[in-house]
PDB file of C-alpha atoms in Angstrom:
ATOM      1  CA  MET A   1     -18.461 -15.376   5.978  1.00 84.00           C
ATOM      2  CA  PHE A   2     -18.472 -18.610   4.016  1.00 86.00           C
ATOM      3  CA  LEU A   3     -20.108 -16.949   1.012  1.00 90.00           C
ATOM      4  CA  VAL A   4     -17.864 -13.862   0.976  1.00 90.00           C
ATOM      5  CA  HIS A   5     -14.731 -15.974   1.461  1.00 90.00           C
ATOM      6  CA  ARG A   6     -15.707 -18.125  -1.510  1.00 93.00           C
ATOM      7  CA  ILE A   7     -16.525 -15.066  -3.626  1.00 92.00           C
ATOM      8  CA  ARG A   8     -13.151 -13.514  -2.775  1.00 90.00           C
ATOM      9  CA  SER A   9     -11.217 -16.679  -3.620  1.00 90.00           C
ATOM     10  CA  GLU A  10     -13.031 -16.878  -6.967  1.00 91.00           C
ATOM     11  CA  ALA A  11     -12.575 -13.134  -7.567  1.00 89.00           C
ATOM     12  CA  VAL A  12      -8.804 -13.499  -7.243  1.00 88.00           C
ATOM     13  CA  ARG A  13      -8.833 -15.898 -10.195  1.00 90.00           C
ATOM     14  CA  HIS A  14     -11.715 -14.604 -12.330  1.00 90.00           C
ATOM     15  CA  GLY A  15     -12.546 -11.023 -11.289  1.00 88.00           C
ATOM     16  CA  THR A  16     -15.218  -9.705  -8.966  1.00 88.00           C
ATOM     17  CA  ALA A  17     -18.301 -10.155 -11.183  1.00 91.00           C
ATOM     18  CA  ALA A  18     -17.404 -13.692 -12.235  1.00 92.00           C
ATOM     19  CA  GLY A  19     -16.350 -14.452  -8.658  1.00 92.00           C
ATOM     20  CA  VAL A  20     -19.792 -13.512  -7.362  1.00 94.00           C
ATOM     21  CA  ARG A  21     -21.470 -15.775  -9.908  1.00 94.00           C
ATOM     22  CA  ARG A  22     -19.150 -18.697  -9.233  1.00 94.00           C
ATOM     23  CA  GLY A  23     -19.311 -18.207  -5.469  1.00 93.00           C
ATOM     24  CA  LEU A  24     -23.099 -18.251  -5.494  1.00 93.00           C
ATOM     25  CA  GLU A  25     -23.186 -21.317  -7.724  1.00 93.00           C
ATOM     26  CA  THR A  26     -21.032 -23.308  -5.339  1.00 92.00           C
ATOM     27  CA  THR A  27     -22.301 -22.136  -1.946  1.00 92.00           C
ATOM     28  CA  SER A  28     -25.966 -21.171  -2.345  1.00 91.00           C
ATOM     29  CA  GLY A  29     -27.237 -24.721  -1.874  1.00 92.00           C
ATOM     30  CA  VAL A  30     -25.235 -25.255   1.294  1.00 92.00           C
ATOM     31  CA  ILE A  31     -26.236 -21.886   2.742  1.00 92.00           C
ATOM     32  CA  SER A  32     -29.918 -22.419   1.951  1.00 93.00           C
ATOM     33  CA  ALA A  33     -29.976 -25.925   3.404  1.00 95.00           C
ATOM     34  CA  ALA A  34     -28.189 -24.861   6.583  1.00 94.00           C
ATOM     35  CA  GLY A  35     -30.515 -21.887   7.015  1.00 95.00           C
ATOM     36  CA  LEU A  36     -33.621 -24.017   6.538  1.00 96.00           C
ATOM     37  CA  ILE A  37     -32.384 -26.584   9.057  1.00 97.00           C
ATOM     38  CA  LEU A  38     -31.557 -23.876  11.594  1.00 96.00           C
ATOM     39  CA  ALA A  39     -34.948 -22.186  11.086  1.00 96.00           C
ATOM     40  CA  ALA A  40     -36.727 -25.519  11.528  1.00 96.00           C
ATOM     41  CA  THR A  41     -34.776 -26.114  14.725  1.00 95.00           C
ATOM     42  CA  PHE A  42     -35.890 -22.796  16.176  1.00 95.00           C
ATOM     43  CA  ALA A  43     -39.428 -23.344  14.878  1.00 94.00           C
ATOM     44  CA  THR A  44     -39.712 -26.393  17.134  1.00 94.00           C
ATOM     45  CA  LEU A  45     -39.819 -23.976  20.061  1.00 92.00           C
ATOM     46  CA  THR A  46     -43.229 -22.797  18.831  1.00 91.00           C
ATOM     47  CA  VAL A  47     -44.852 -26.009  20.133  1.00 91.00           C
ATOM     48  CA  MET A  48     -43.620 -25.397  23.674  1.00 88.00           C
ATOM     49  CA  PRO A  49     -46.303 -24.724  26.261  1.00 89.00           C
ATOM     50  CA  LEU A  50     -44.471 -21.599  27.470  1.00 91.00           C
ATOM     51  CA  LEU A  51     -45.683 -18.598  25.492  1.00 92.00           C
ATOM     52  CA  TYR A  52     -42.423 -16.642  25.581  1.00 91.00           C
ATOM     53  CA  LEU A  53     -40.443 -19.626  24.221  1.00 91.00           C
ATOM     54  CA  ALA A  54     -42.957 -20.023  21.395  1.00 93.00           C
ATOM     55  CA  GLN A  55     -42.684 -16.322  20.539  1.00 94.00           C
ATOM     56  CA  ILE A  56     -38.880 -16.355  20.646  1.00 94.00           C
ATOM     57  CA  GLY A  57     -38.760 -19.513  18.498  1.00 94.00           C
ATOM     58  CA  CYS A  58     -41.088 -18.020  15.899  1.00 95.00           C
ATOM     59  CA  ILE A  59     -39.243 -14.698  15.733  1.00 96.00           C
ATOM     60  CA  VAL A  60     -35.806 -16.294  15.493  1.00 96.00           C
ATOM     61  CA  ALA A  61     -36.983 -18.798  12.850  1.00 96.00           C
ATOM     62  CA  ILE A  62     -38.407 -15.975  10.710  1.00 97.00           C
ATOM     63  CA  GLY A  63     -35.215 -13.944  11.189  1.00 96.00           C
ATOM     64  CA  VAL A  64     -33.028 -16.863  10.129  1.00 96.00           C
ATOM     65  CA  LEU A  65     -35.168 -17.417   7.029  1.00 96.00           C
ATOM     66  CA  ILE A  66     -34.967 -13.739   6.066  1.00 96.00           C
ATOM     67  CA  ASP A  67     -31.209 -13.757   6.601  1.00 94.00           C
ATOM     68  CA  THR A  68     -30.724 -16.993   4.668  1.00 93.00           C
ATOM     69  CA  LEU A  69     -33.006 -16.397   1.725  1.00 91.00           C
ATOM     70  CA  LEU A  70     -32.911 -12.626   1.302  1.00 94.00           C
ATOM     71  CA  VAL A  71     -29.704 -11.209   2.742  1.00 93.00           C
ATOM     72  CA  ARG A  72     -27.181 -13.919   1.863  1.00 91.00           C
ATOM     73  CA  LEU A  73     -28.522 -14.873  -1.543  1.00 90.00           C
ATOM     74  CA  PHE A  74     -29.559 -11.433  -2.866  1.00 93.00           C
ATOM     75  CA  LEU A  75     -28.341  -8.433  -0.882  1.00 94.00           C
ATOM     76  CA  VAL A  76     -24.726  -9.462  -0.195  1.00 93.00           C
ATOM     77  CA  PRO A  77     -23.963 -10.391  -3.838  1.00 94.00           C
ATOM     78  CA  ALA A  78     -25.737  -7.238  -5.075  1.00 94.00           C
ATOM     79  CA  LEU A  79     -23.669  -5.078  -2.730  1.00 94.00           C
ATOM     80  CA  ILE A  80     -20.457  -6.759  -3.827  1.00 93.00           C
ATOM     81  CA  LEU A  81     -21.339  -6.225  -7.499  1.00 93.00           C
ATOM     82  CA  ASP A  82     -22.326  -2.617  -6.846  1.00 93.00           C
ATOM     83  CA  LEU A  83     -19.089  -1.762  -5.039  1.00 89.00           C
ATOM     84  CA  GLY A  84     -16.910  -3.729  -7.468  1.00 84.00           C
ATOM     85  CA  GLY A  85     -13.237  -3.941  -6.534  1.00 80.00           C
ATOM     86  CA  ARG A  86     -13.670  -1.458  -3.681  1.00 83.00           C
ATOM     87  CA  VAL A  87     -15.461  -4.085  -1.610  1.00 85.00           C
ATOM     88  CA  TRP A  88     -12.148  -5.757  -0.778  1.00 80.00           C
ATOM     89  CA  TRP A  89     -10.747  -2.699   1.036  1.00 80.00           C
ATOM     90  CA  PRO A  90      -8.458  -2.443   3.103  1.00 80.00           C
ATOM     91  CA  THR A  91      -6.771  -5.243   1.168  1.00 77.00           C
ATOM     92  CA  PHE A  92      -7.126  -5.538  -2.576  1.00 69.00           C
ATOM     93  CA  LEU A  93      -7.106  -8.344  -5.081  1.00 71.00           C
ATOM     94  CA  PRO A  94      -3.664  -9.239  -6.439  1.00 70.00           C
ATOM     95  CA  GLY A  95      -2.736  -7.027  -9.364  1.00 65.00           C
ATOM     96  CA  HIS A  96      -5.080  -4.221  -8.286  1.00 61.00           C
ATOM     97  CA  ARG A  97      -3.735  -1.366  -6.277  1.00 59.00           C
ATOM     98  CA  PRO A  98      -5.597   1.609  -4.855  1.00 54.00           C
ATOM     99  CA  ARG A  99      -5.585   4.975  -6.570  1.00 59.00           C
ATOM    100  CA  THR A 100      -3.623   7.503  -4.550  1.00 58.00           C
ATOM    101  CA  GLY A 101      -1.906  10.822  -5.090  1.00 54.00           C
ATOM    102  CA  THR A 102      -1.156  12.363  -8.495  1.00 50.00           C
ATOM    103  CA  ALA A 103      -0.592   9.005 -10.183  1.00 48.00           C
ATOM    104  CA  ALA A 104      -4.370   8.390 -10.082  1.00 45.00           C
ATOM    105  CA  ALA A 105      -5.031  10.732 -13.016  1.00 46.00           C
ATOM    106  CA  SER A 106      -2.390   9.189 -15.271  1.00 45.00           C
ATOM    107  CA  ASP A 107      -2.738   5.557 -14.153  1.00 45.00           C
ATOM    108  CA  PRO A 108      -6.406   4.695 -13.538  1.00 47.00           C
ATOM    109  CA  HIS A 109      -7.397   1.652 -11.528  1.00 47.00           C
ATOM    110  CA  PRO A 110      -8.233  -1.213 -13.945  1.00 49.00           C
ATOM    111  CA  GLY A 111     -11.664  -1.801 -12.396  1.00 50.00           C
ATOM    112  CA  ASP A 112     -12.701   1.857 -12.765  1.00 47.00           C
ATOM    113  CA  GLN A 113     -12.330   2.264 -16.525  1.00 47.00           C
ATOM    114  CA  GLY A 114     -15.291   4.065 -17.996  1.00 46.00           C
ATOM    115  CA  ARG A 115     -16.419   5.538 -14.685  1.00 47.00           C
ATOM    116  CA  PRO A 116     -16.227   9.258 -14.077  1.00 49.00           C
ATOM    117  CA  ALA A 117     -13.735  10.424 -11.487  1.00 48.00           C
ATOM    118  CA  VAL A 118     -15.231  11.314  -8.125  1.00 49.00           C
ATOM    119  CA  SER A 119     -13.955  14.564  -6.747  1.00 49.00           C
ATOM    120  CA  GLY A 120     -14.157  15.715  -3.167  1.00 46.00           C
ATOM    121  CA  PRO A 121     -16.157  18.674  -1.910  1.00 54.00           C
ATOM    122  CA  THR A 122     -14.891  22.085  -2.943  1.00 54.00           C
ATOM    123  CA  SER A 123     -15.012  25.106  -0.697  1.00 49.00           C
TER     124      SER A 123
END
């Protein structure tokens, strides 16, 4: 939530692509450090004499590391860049409004310039 909130606040001022870059620059260190500390905390359970606590500690530590280093630093920004301005639905960035009705053909959304129009299924 911290990363996406920062990306959105930067996207309001600079656009979605620049917002992702600026958001990652400012929050990636904090997110990585917090994830490493949390993983190390759970990894301490691996030295417990109870086997199930050691297994749970190891699994949770690995899960936190995957979430911290893979999901938050690579997959979330990639998804935001791939979806562009649509990622902020149901609200939109100021100055951007959704395309609806017949006005969509004559007044394209500013973030969709150069993209082909997507039409629904025909029967």
